[in-house]
């Protein structure tokens, strides 16, 4: 009975006992994390779909799963053979969860309030009322009784992130946080986001795959700071460090009691971050506002910026070694998507300060490259041939920085269509990288630069163009983004952001090119301060699939400057053969 159909049957038995007509199972954990520990991967367990975004909804007679464009193809494959119907978010005609539930003739709906943000629960309650007066229950975990072998909440050890890499002591970060809280007329706050807690305390963990965070809460008041965590995760060294920084420790399960005992007049809680269950436990006035920490964390200090440059240098060395190896290895035969992913991981692991991958490598050959967040498995692993395109999206955590890079590589001859699509993507990548913009500009205002060439041909991609990158933290970091839908957060000097346009032809191939950029000051003008980007990523862009007739002279000049920069910084760290390969890969374009 451990199949998807068996799990659905057992869930429905529990629903009937609880007098429920439908259950909503989100992807998130109690901390609204993008990537979660195995204990909270209930949506994956119930549906079989393992993407990082999605919501499963089960009624007594039907089941459906909502996810975004990154996972349309993957979800279609993984949901085959189940009763789940794929709902494509953002596609015209796709019903909302409430609209779909209204067609199922349901009245009583449940969602576990401990894994749904307060704002999400409110939104659901309002929509369910509007579509037939449905009610929403939030005090029931639908998986508690049926997931017999559910993984435990992780207890991995926590380590201190050295000040030499963090660049700012915890006590100073707390002082800055309290200053912003005073400006918001708040006496304290509950911090639920795991990467915000790790950044604030200069600690790192191993509780989440490819993400150096630890399961905990942080309660900050005017005079006191308490970390709620499983204490067995903390060594004597970490306990002594926290005491020195003025941070007390209590059990993870006691955070609700901590909120009830909170002694200040009011507390800031971010309804998009704090789960609905905890949001209801505050025993004082609640200031509902965005957490101040994401913006503070996103603007990197000078030591963090130095760390990023050093991490990118080491990552670039590993990438050059990998790219030099790749084509001859494919020509010799025997390579697959999984084998080249492992080769790249091993080369990164040889670099100083390497800690882990920043996400599971996406290596998609030909048609698999069109699956935006494809991850090869032994069942789908495709042999590589010396022809066509291989898309590799990968990254690593080094103790002084996190990397995220995508290269699409011609393994041999490519078609004219592949060249055309590859060059459209490259044009968008270059145009965004060259941007200069006034202070106060948000990423949405720049997004068109990456899309304008492809829009002219009525082509588009549905994922975002850029996201922040953490400093040995989450590879996806906000609150700023570059994407079509409006994200109001301005880009600020010191922020990192990716530049990753792509195009995907289902069943054929996909192309994406990605570098990490640093927002920096570009100088004063008549209209005030202007900003631009420094490219942090150091790795050649494959010129073999480029249709040079499509590039402007300005775009060719940018690519030549970038390649010379890559060669100048990486060459001193390579052996003679590697330098020769890199020189060839970064040769000036004179066409």
Coordinates of C-alpha atoms in Angstrom, one line a residue:
X1 CA 0.0 0.0 0.0
X2 CA 3.0 2.3 -0.3
X3 CA 2.1 3.4 -3.8
X4 CA 0.6 6.8 -4.6
X5 CA -2.8 5.2 -5.0
X6 CA -2.4 3.4 -1.6
X7 CA -1.4 6.7 0.1
X8 CA -4.4 8.5 -1.4
X9 CA -6.7 5.8 -0.2
X10 CA -5.3 6.0 3.4
X11 CA -5.5 9.8 3.3
X12 CA -9.1 9.7 2.3
X13 CA -9.9 7.3 5.1
X14 CA -8.4 9.8 7.5
X15 CA -10.3 12.7 5.8
X16 CA -13.6 10.8 6.3
X17 CA -12.8 10.3 10.0
X18 CA -12.2 14.0 10.3
X19 CA -15.3 14.9 8.3
X20 CA -13.2 16.7 5.6
X21 CA -13.9 16.9 1.9
X22 CA -10.5 18.0 0.7
X23 CA -6.9 18.5 1.9
X24 CA -4.3 21.0 0.6
X25 CA -0.7 19.8 0.9
X26 CA 1.9 22.5 0.2
X27 CA 5.6 22.2 -0.5
X28 CA 6.7 24.4 2.4
X29 CA 7.9 23.6 5.9
X30 CA 7.1 25.6 9.1
X31 CA 9.7 28.2 8.0
X32 CA 8.3 28.8 4.5
X33 CA 11.5 27.4 3.0
X34 CA 12.0 26.9 -0.7
X35 CA 14.0 23.7 -0.1
X36 CA 12.9 21.6 2.9
X37 CA 14.2 18.9 5.1
X38 CA 12.9 15.4 4.2
X39 CA 10.5 15.4 7.2
X40 CA 8.4 18.1 5.5
X41 CA 8.4 16.7 2.0
X42 CA 4.8 15.6 2.3
X43 CA 3.6 16.9 -1.0
X44 CA 6.4 14.8 -2.7
X45 CA 5.5 11.7 -0.7
X46 CA 1.8 12.1 -1.5
X47 CA 2.1 12.8 -5.2
X48 CA 5.5 11.5 -6.4
X49 CA 6.4 14.9 -7.9
X50 CA 9.7 16.1 -6.5
X51 CA 10.0 19.6 -7.8
X52 CA 10.8 22.4 -5.4
X53 CA 7.5 24.2 -6.0
X54 CA 4.0 22.8 -6.1
X55 CA 0.8 22.2 -4.2
X56 CA -1.1 18.9 -4.1
X57 CA -4.9 19.0 -3.5
X58 CA -6.9 15.9 -2.7
X59 CA -10.6 15.6 -2.5
X60 CA -12.6 12.4 -1.7
X61 CA -12.9 11.7 -5.4
X62 CA -10.1 13.5 -7.3
X63 CA -6.6 14.8 -7.0
X64 CA -4.7 17.7 -8.7
X65 CA -1.2 19.3 -8.5
X66 CA -0.3 22.9 -9.2
X67 CA 3.2 23.9 -10.2
X68 CA 4.9 26.6 -12.2
X69 CA 6.5 26.6 -15.7
X70 CA 9.9 25.3 -14.5
X71 CA 8.3 22.0 -13.8
X72 CA 5.6 21.5 -16.4
X73 CA 7.4 18.8 -18.3
X74 CA 8.9 17.1 -15.2
X75 CA 5.6 17.0 -13.5
X76 CA 3.8 15.5 -16.5
X77 CA 6.3 12.7 -16.5
X78 CA 6.3 12.1 -12.7
X79 CA 2.5 12.2 -12.4
X80 CA 1.9 9.7 -15.1
X81 CA 0.1 6.6 -13.8
X82 CA -1.4 8.5 -10.9
X83 CA -4.8 10.1 -10.6
X84 CA -3.3 13.6 -10.2
X85 CA -4.2 16.1 -12.8
X86 CA -1.5 18.7 -13.6
X87 CA -2.5 22.3 -13.1
X88 CA -0.2 24.7 -14.9
X89 CA 0.2 27.9 -12.9
X90 CA 0.3 31.1 -15.0
X91 CA -1.3 29.5 -18.0
X92 CA -4.6 31.0 -19.1
X93 CA -7.5 28.7 -18.3
X94 CA -5.9 27.0 -15.3
X95 CA -8.2 27.2 -12.3
X96 CA -7.1 28.3 -8.9
X97 CA -7.2 25.8 -6.1
X98 CA -10.4 27.4 -4.8
X99 CA -12.0 27.3 -8.2
X100 CA -11.1 23.7 -8.7
X101 CA -12.4 22.8 -5.2
X102 CA -15.7 24.5 -6.0
X103 CA -16.1 22.1 -8.9
X104 CA -15.6 19.1 -6.5
X105 CA -18.7 20.0 -4.5
X106 CA -16.7 20.3 -1.2
X107 CA -17.5 22.2 2.0
X108 CA -14.8 21.4 4.5
X109 CA -11.1 21.9 3.5
X110 CA -8.0 21.4 5.6
X111 CA -4.4 22.6 5.4
X112 CA -1.7 22.1 8.1
X113 CA -1.3 25.6 9.5
X114 CA 2.2 24.8 10.7
X115 CA 3.5 24.5 7.2
X116 CA 1.5 27.4 5.6
X117 CA 2.3 31.0 6.0
X118 CA -0.3 33.2 7.7
X119 CA -0.8 35.2 4.5
X120 CA -1.3 32.1 2.5
X121 CA -3.9 30.8 4.9
X122 CA -5.8 34.1 4.9
X123 CA -5.7 34.2 1.1
X124 CA -7.1 30.6 0.9
X125 CA -9.8 31.4 3.5
X126 CA -11.0 34.4 1.5
X127 CA -11.0 32.5 -1.8
X128 CA -12.7 29.5 -0.4
X129 CA -15.5 31.7 1.0
X130 CA -15.9 33.4 -2.3
X131 CA -16.2 30.1 -4.2
X132 CA -19.2 28.5 -2.5
X133 CA -18.6 29.3 1.2
X134 CA -16.1 26.6 1.9
X135 CA -14.4 26.5 5.3
X136 CA -10.7 26.0 6.0
X137 CA -9.4 24.0 9.0
X138 CA -5.7 24.6 9.9
X139 CA -5.1 22.5 13.0
X140 CA -4.6 19.1 11.4
X141 CA -1.5 17.4 9.9
X142 CA -3.0 15.1 7.3
X143 CA 0.2 13.0 7.1
X144 CA 0.7 12.4 10.8
X145 CA -1.1 9.0 10.9
X146 CA -0.4 7.7 7.4
X147 CA 3.3 8.4 6.8
X148 CA 4.6 5.5 8.9
X149 CA 8.3 5.9 7.9
X150 CA 8.3 9.7 7.9
X151 CA 11.9 11.0 8.3
X152 CA 12.7 12.6 11.7
X153 CA 13.3 16.3 12.0
X154 CA 17.1 16.5 11.3
X155 CA 19.6 16.9 14.1
X156 CA 22.8 17.7 12.1
X157 CA 25.4 19.7 14.0
X158 CA 25.6 23.5 13.7
X159 CA 29.0 25.2 13.0
X160 CA 30.3 28.8 13.4
X161 CA 30.7 30.8 10.2
X162 CA 34.0 32.6 10.7
X163 CA 33.9 36.4 11.0
X164 CA 36.6 36.6 8.3
X165 CA 34.0 35.3 5.9
X166 CA 30.9 36.8 7.4
X167 CA 32.4 40.3 7.7
X168 CA 30.1 41.4 10.5
X169 CA 29.6 40.2 14.1
X170 CA 26.3 38.9 15.2
X171 CA 26.0 41.5 17.9
X172 CA 26.4 44.2 15.2
X173 CA 23.8 42.6 13.0
X174 CA 21.4 42.4 15.9
X175 CA 22.0 46.1 16.5
X176 CA 21.1 46.9 12.9
X177 CA 18.0 44.7 13.1
X178 CA 16.8 46.4 16.2
X179 CA 17.4 49.8 14.6
X180 CA 15.1 48.9 11.7
X181 CA 12.5 47.5 14.1
X182 CA 12.4 50.8 16.0
X183 CA 11.8 52.5 12.7
X184 CA 8.8 50.2 12.2
X185 CA 7.7 50.9 15.8
X186 CA 8.2 47.3 16.8
X187 CA 9.9 46.1 20.0
X188 CA 11.0 42.8 18.6
X189 CA 10.4 40.1 16.0
X190 CA 10.1 36.4 15.4
X191 CA 12.5 35.2 12.8
X192 CA 11.3 32.1 11.1
X193 CA 13.3 32.0 7.8
X194 CA 16.2 29.6 8.3
X195 CA 18.7 31.4 6.1
X196 CA 17.8 34.7 7.9
X197 CA 18.6 33.0 11.2
X198 CA 21.9 31.5 9.9
X199 CA 22.9 34.9 8.5
X200 CA 22.0 36.8 11.7
X201 CA 23.9 34.4 14.0
X202 CA 26.9 33.7 11.7
X203 CA 26.1 30.0 12.0
X204 CA 25.7 27.3 9.4
X205 CA 24.1 23.9 9.4
X206 CA 23.4 20.7 7.4
X207 CA 19.7 20.1 7.9
X208 CA 18.5 20.8 4.3
X209 CA 20.0 19.2 1.2
X210 CA 22.4 21.6 -0.6
X211 CA 21.4 24.4 1.8
X212 CA 23.7 25.2 4.8
X213 CA 20.9 26.0 7.3
X214 CA 19.5 24.5 10.5
X215 CA 15.9 24.1 11.8
X216 CA 15.2 26.7 14.4
X217 CA 13.4 30.0 15.3
X218 CA 14.9 33.2 16.6
X219 CA 13.0 35.5 18.9
X220 CA 14.4 39.0 19.2
X221 CA 13.3 41.6 21.7
X222 CA 14.8 44.9 23.0
X223 CA 16.9 43.2 25.6
X224 CA 16.9 39.5 24.8
X225 CA 17.5 37.1 21.9
X226 CA 16.5 33.4 22.1
X227 CA 17.4 30.7 19.6
X228 CA 14.8 27.9 19.6
X229 CA 16.6 24.7 18.4
X230 CA 17.2 21.1 19.3
X231 CA 20.0 21.6 21.7
X232 CA 21.8 18.4 20.7
X233 CA 22.8 20.2 17.5
X234 CA 24.9 22.6 19.5
X235 CA 28.5 21.8 20.6
X236 CA 30.0 23.4 23.7
X237 CA 31.9 25.7 21.3
X238 CA 28.8 26.9 19.6
X239 CA 27.0 27.4 23.0
X240 CA 29.9 29.4 24.3
X241 CA 29.9 31.5 21.1
X242 CA 26.1 32.2 21.3
X243 CA 26.5 33.2 25.0
X244 CA 29.3 35.6 24.0
X245 CA 27.0 37.2 21.4
X246 CA 24.2 37.6 23.9
X247 CA 22.0 34.8 22.5
X248 CA 20.1 32.4 24.8
X249 CA 19.0 28.9 23.8
X250 CA 15.7 27.1 24.3
X251 CA 14.1 23.9 22.8
X252 CA 12.7 24.1 19.3
X253 CA 9.3 22.9 20.5
X254 CA 9.1 25.8 23.0
X255 CA 8.8 28.6 20.5
X256 CA 5.0 28.8 20.9
X257 CA 5.5 29.2 24.7
X258 CA 8.1 31.8 24.0
X259 CA 5.6 33.9 22.0
X260 CA 3.0 33.6 24.8
X261 CA 5.6 34.6 27.4
X262 CA 7.0 37.5 25.3
X263 CA 7.1 40.5 27.5
X264 CA 7.2 43.5 25.1
X265 CA 4.3 45.7 24.0
X266 CA 4.4 44.5 20.4
X267 CA 6.1 42.1 18.0
X268 CA 6.8 42.2 14.3
X269 CA 5.8 39.1 12.4
X270 CA 6.1 38.8 8.7
X271 CA 2.8 37.1 7.5
X272 CA 4.6 35.8 4.4
X273 CA 7.3 34.1 6.6
X274 CA 5.7 33.0 9.9
X275 CA 3.4 30.1 9.7
X276 CA -0.3 30.5 10.5
X277 CA -0.1 28.3 13.7
X278 CA 2.6 30.4 15.3
X279 CA 1.1 33.7 14.1
X280 CA -2.0 33.0 16.2
X281 CA 0.1 32.4 19.4
X282 CA 1.4 36.0 19.9
X283 CA 0.2 37.3 23.2
X284 CA 0.7 41.0 22.3
X285 CA 0.0 43.4 19.6
X286 CA 1.4 42.2 16.2
X287 CA 3.1 44.5 13.8
X288 CA 2.5 42.9 10.4
X289 CA 5.3 43.9 8.1
X290 CA 8.0 42.5 5.9
X291 CA 11.0 41.1 7.8
X292 CA 13.9 43.6 7.7
X293 CA 16.5 40.9 7.5
X294 CA 16.3 39.8 3.8
X295 CA 17.3 43.3 2.6
X296 CA 20.1 43.5 5.2
X297 CA 21.3 40.1 4.2
X298 CA 21.1 40.7 0.4
X299 CA 23.4 43.7 0.5
X300 CA 26.8 42.1 0.8
X301 CA 29.5 43.7 2.9
X302 CA 33.0 44.2 1.6
X303 CA 34.3 41.0 3.1
X304 CA 31.5 39.0 1.6
X305 CA 32.1 40.6 -1.8
X306 CA 35.8 39.6 -1.6
X307 CA 34.6 36.1 -0.6
X308 CA 32.3 35.9 -3.7
X309 CA 35.2 36.9 -6.0
X310 CA 37.4 34.3 -4.5
X311 CA 34.7 31.6 -4.6
X312 CA 34.0 32.5 -8.3
X313 CA 37.7 32.2 -9.1
X314 CA 37.9 28.7 -7.6
X315 CA 34.7 27.7 -9.3
X316 CA 36.0 29.0 -12.6
X317 CA 39.1 26.9 -12.3
X318 CA 36.9 23.8 -11.7
X319 CA 34.7 24.8 -14.7
X320 CA 37.6 25.2 -17.0
X321 CA 39.0 21.8 -16.0
X322 CA 35.6 20.3 -16.6
X323 CA 35.0 21.9 -20.0
X324 CA 38.4 21.0 -21.2
X325 CA 37.7 17.4 -20.3
X326 CA 34.1 17.3 -21.6
X327 CA 34.2 17.1 -25.4
X328 CA 37.0 14.6 -25.6
X329 CA 35.3 12.4 -23.0
X330 CA 32.0 12.5 -24.9
X331 CA 33.8 11.7 -28.2
X332 CA 35.5 8.7 -26.5
X333 CA 32.1 7.4 -25.5
X334 CA 30.5 6.1 -22.3
X335 CA 29.5 9.5 -20.8
X336 CA 26.0 10.2 -19.6
X337 CA 24.2 13.1 -17.9
X338 CA 24.9 11.6 -14.5
X339 CA 28.5 10.8 -15.2
X340 CA 29.4 14.4 -16.3
X341 CA 27.5 15.8 -13.3
X342 CA 29.6 13.7 -11.0
X343 CA 32.8 14.7 -12.8
X344 CA 32.0 18.4 -12.3
X345 CA 31.2 17.8 -8.6
X346 CA 34.5 16.0 -8.1
X347 CA 36.5 18.8 -9.7
X348 CA 34.7 21.4 -7.5
X349 CA 35.4 19.2 -4.4
X350 CA 39.1 19.5 -5.1
X351 CA 39.0 23.3 -4.6
X352 CA 39.9 24.9 -1.2
X353 CA 36.9 25.8 1.0
X354 CA 34.5 23.6 -1.0
X355 CA 31.6 22.5 1.3
X356 CA 28.8 21.2 -1.0
X357 CA 26.8 21.6 -4.1
X358 CA 24.5 24.6 -3.9
X359 CA 21.8 22.6 -5.7
X360 CA 21.6 19.3 -7.5
X361 CA 23.2 19.7 -10.9
X362 CA 20.9 20.0 -13.9
X363 CA 22.6 18.3 -16.9
X364 CA 20.1 18.1 -19.7
X365 CA 21.2 16.7 -23.1
X366 CA 19.1 17.7 -26.2
X367 CA 15.4 17.1 -25.3
X368 CA 16.1 17.0 -21.6
X369 CA 17.6 20.5 -21.8
X370 CA 14.1 21.7 -22.6
X371 CA 12.9 20.5 -19.1
X372 CA 13.8 23.7 -17.1
X373 CA 14.6 22.0 -13.8
X374 CA 15.4 18.5 -15.1
X375 CA 17.4 16.3 -12.8
X376 CA 18.8 13.1 -14.3
X377 CA 18.0 9.8 -12.5
X378 CA 19.2 6.3 -13.3
X379 CA 15.9 5.8 -15.2
X380 CA 16.2 8.9 -17.3
X381 CA 20.0 9.2 -17.6
X382 CA 20.7 9.9 -21.3
X383 CA 24.0 8.9 -23.0
X384 CA 25.9 11.9 -24.5
X385 CA 26.9 11.9 -28.2
X386 CA 29.3 14.2 -29.9
X387 CA 26.5 16.3 -31.4
X388 CA 23.9 18.7 -30.2
X389 CA 23.5 20.7 -27.0
X390 CA 24.2 19.9 -23.4
X391 CA 22.7 22.4 -20.8
X392 CA 24.5 22.3 -17.5
X393 CA 23.1 24.4 -14.6
X394 CA 25.3 23.9 -11.5
X395 CA 26.8 25.6 -8.5
X396 CA 28.7 25.1 -5.3
X397 CA 29.0 26.3 -1.7
X398 CA 32.4 27.4 -0.7
X399 CA 32.9 28.7 2.8
X400 CA 33.4 32.2 1.5
X401 CA 30.7 32.3 -1.2
X402 CA 28.1 30.5 -3.2
X403 CA 28.1 30.0 -7.0
X404 CA 25.4 29.4 -9.7
X405 CA 26.3 29.1 -13.3
X406 CA 24.7 27.7 -16.5
X407 CA 26.4 27.0 -19.7
X408 CA 25.0 25.4 -22.8
X409 CA 27.7 23.5 -24.7
X410 CA 27.9 22.2 -28.2
X411 CA 29.2 18.7 -28.0
X412 CA 29.7 18.6 -31.8
X413 CA 27.7 19.7 -34.8
X414 CA 24.5 21.7 -34.0
X415 CA 21.6 22.7 -36.2
X416 CA 20.9 26.1 -37.6
X417 CA 17.9 26.3 -35.4
X418 CA 20.0 25.5 -32.3
X419 CA 22.4 28.2 -33.3
X420 CA 19.6 30.7 -33.7
X421 CA 18.0 30.0 -30.4
X422 CA 21.4 29.9 -28.6
X423 CA 22.3 33.3 -30.0
X424 CA 18.9 34.9 -29.0
X425 CA 19.5 33.8 -25.5
X426 CA 23.1 35.1 -25.5
X427 CA 21.9 38.5 -26.8
X428 CA 19.5 38.7 -23.9
X429 CA 22.2 37.7 -21.4
X430 CA 24.6 40.3 -22.7
X431 CA 22.0 43.1 -22.9
X432 CA 21.1 42.7 -19.2
X433 CA 24.8 42.4 -18.2
X434 CA 25.5 45.7 -19.9
X435 CA 22.6 47.6 -18.2
X436 CA 23.2 50.9 -16.5
X437 CA 20.2 52.2 -14.5
X438 CA 19.3 54.9 -12.0
X439 CA 19.2 54.2 -8.3
X440 CA 15.8 53.0 -7.3
X441 CA 15.3 50.7 -10.3
X442 CA 13.8 47.3 -9.5
X443 CA 14.5 44.1 -11.4
X444 CA 11.2 44.1 -13.2
X445 CA 12.2 47.3 -15.0
X446 CA 15.3 45.6 -16.4
X447 CA 13.7 42.2 -17.3
X448 CA 12.8 43.3 -20.8
X449 CA 16.5 43.7 -21.7
X450 CA 17.0 39.9 -21.4
X451 CA 13.8 39.2 -23.5
X452 CA 13.6 41.9 -26.2
X453 CA 15.5 39.9 -28.9
X454 CA 13.4 36.8 -28.4
X455 CA 10.2 38.8 -28.0
X456 CA 10.7 40.2 -31.5
X457 CA 10.4 36.6 -32.8
X458 CA 7.4 35.9 -30.5
X459 CA 9.5 33.7 -28.2
X460 CA 9.6 33.8 -24.4
X461 CA 10.5 31.9 -21.3
X462 CA 8.2 31.7 -18.2
X463 CA 10.8 31.6 -15.4
X464 CA 12.4 34.6 -13.8
X465 CA 15.6 36.1 -15.3
X466 CA 17.5 36.6 -12.1
X467 CA 17.6 35.9 -8.3
X468 CA 19.8 36.9 -5.5
X469 CA 22.6 34.5 -4.3
X470 CA 23.5 34.0 -0.7
X471 CA 27.0 34.2 0.9
X472 CA 27.5 30.6 1.7
X473 CA 23.8 30.4 2.1
X474 CA 20.7 29.8 -0.1
X475 CA 21.4 29.8 -3.8
X476 CA 18.1 31.5 -4.3
X477 CA 17.9 34.7 -2.2
X478 CA 15.5 37.6 -2.1
X479 CA 13.8 40.0 -1.8
X480 CA 15.0 41.4 -5.1
X481 CA 14.5 39.5 -8.4
X482 CA 14.6 40.2 -12.1
X483 CA 11.4 38.8 -13.6
X484 CA 8.3 39.9 -15.6
X485 CA 5.9 40.0 -12.7
X486 CA 6.4 43.1 -10.5
X487 CA 8.9 42.8 -7.7
X488 CA 9.1 46.3 -6.1
X489 CA 12.4 45.8 -4.2
X490 CA 15.0 48.1 -5.8
X491 CA 18.4 46.8 -6.8
X492 CA 21.0 48.1 -4.3
X493 CA 24.8 48.3 -4.5
X494 CA 26.2 45.1 -2.9
X495 CA 23.4 42.8 -4.0
X496 CA 24.2 39.8 -6.1
X497 CA 21.8 38.7 -8.8
X498 CA 21.8 36.1 -11.6
X499 CA 21.5 36.8 -15.3
X500 CA 19.9 33.7 -16.8
X501 CA 17.6 34.0 -19.8
X502 CA 16.7 30.8 -21.6
X503 CA 14.6 29.3 -24.4
X504 CA 13.2 25.8 -24.4
X505 CA 11.7 23.8 -27.3
X506 CA 9.8 20.9 -25.8
X507 CA 11.0 17.5 -27.0
X508 CA 14.0 19.1 -28.9
X509 CA 16.5 21.1 -26.8
X510 CA 16.9 23.9 -24.3
X511 CA 19.3 26.8 -24.0
X512 CA 20.2 28.9 -20.9
X513 CA 23.3 31.1 -20.2
X514 CA 23.8 32.3 -16.6
X515 CA 26.3 34.4 -14.7
X516 CA 26.1 35.9 -11.2
X517 CA 26.3 39.7 -11.2
X518 CA 27.2 42.2 -8.5
X519 CA 25.2 45.5 -8.3
X520 CA 27.6 48.4 -8.0
X521 CA 27.7 52.2 -8.2
X522 CA 28.3 53.5 -11.7
X523 CA 28.7 57.2 -10.9
X524 CA 26.6 60.4 -10.6
X525 CA 24.8 62.0 -13.4
X526 CA 22.4 64.9 -13.9
X527 CA 19.6 62.7 -12.6
X528 CA 21.5 61.3 -9.6
X529 CA 23.3 58.1 -8.8
X530 CA 23.4 55.4 -11.5
X531 CA 24.2 51.7 -11.0
X532 CA 25.5 48.9 -13.2
X533 CA 26.7 45.3 -12.9
X534 CA 30.1 43.6 -12.3
X535 CA 30.1 40.1 -13.7
X536 CA 31.4 37.8 -10.9
X537 CA 31.2 34.4 -12.7
X538 CA 34.5 33.4 -14.4
X539 CA 33.9 30.8 -17.2
X540 CA 34.0 31.0 -21.0
X541 CA 30.8 31.1 -22.9
X542 CA 30.8 28.5 -25.7
X543 CA 31.2 30.4 -29.0
X544 CA 30.7 27.3 -31.3
X545 CA 26.9 27.6 -31.4
X546 CA 26.8 31.4 -31.9
X547 CA 25.4 32.8 -35.1
X548 CA 27.7 35.9 -35.2
X549 CA 25.6 37.6 -37.8
X550 CA 22.9 38.1 -35.1
X551 CA 25.2 39.9 -32.7
X552 CA 25.7 43.6 -32.7
X553 CA 29.2 45.0 -32.5
X554 CA 28.4 46.2 -29.0
X555 CA 27.5 42.6 -28.0
X556 CA 30.7 41.2 -29.6
X557 CA 32.8 43.8 -27.8
X558 CA 31.2 42.8 -24.5
X559 CA 31.8 39.1 -25.1
X560 CA 35.5 39.8 -26.0
X561 CA 36.0 41.9 -22.9
X562 CA 34.4 39.3 -20.7
X563 CA 36.5 36.5 -22.2
X564 CA 39.7 38.5 -21.8
X565 CA 38.7 39.1 -18.1
X566 CA 38.1 35.4 -17.6
X567 CA 41.4 34.5 -19.2
X568 CA 43.4 37.1 -17.2
X569 CA 42.0 35.9 -13.8
X570 CA 42.0 32.2 -14.4
X571 CA 45.1 31.5 -16.5
X572 CA 47.6 32.0 -13.6
X573 CA 46.0 29.1 -11.7
X574 CA 46.0 26.6 -14.6
X575 CA 48.6 24.3 -16.0
X576 CA 50.0 24.7 -19.5
X577 CA 47.5 22.5 -21.2
X578 CA 44.6 24.1 -19.4
X579 CA 45.8 27.6 -20.2
X580 CA 46.1 26.7 -23.9
X581 CA 42.6 25.4 -23.9
X582 CA 41.3 28.5 -22.1
X583 CA 43.2 30.8 -24.6
X584 CA 41.4 29.0 -27.5
X585 CA 38.0 29.2 -25.7
X586 CA 38.4 32.9 -25.0
X587 CA 39.9 34.0 -28.4
X588 CA 38.7 37.4 -29.6
X589 CA 35.8 37.4 -32.0
X590 CA 36.7 39.2 -35.2
X591 CA 33.8 38.2 -37.4

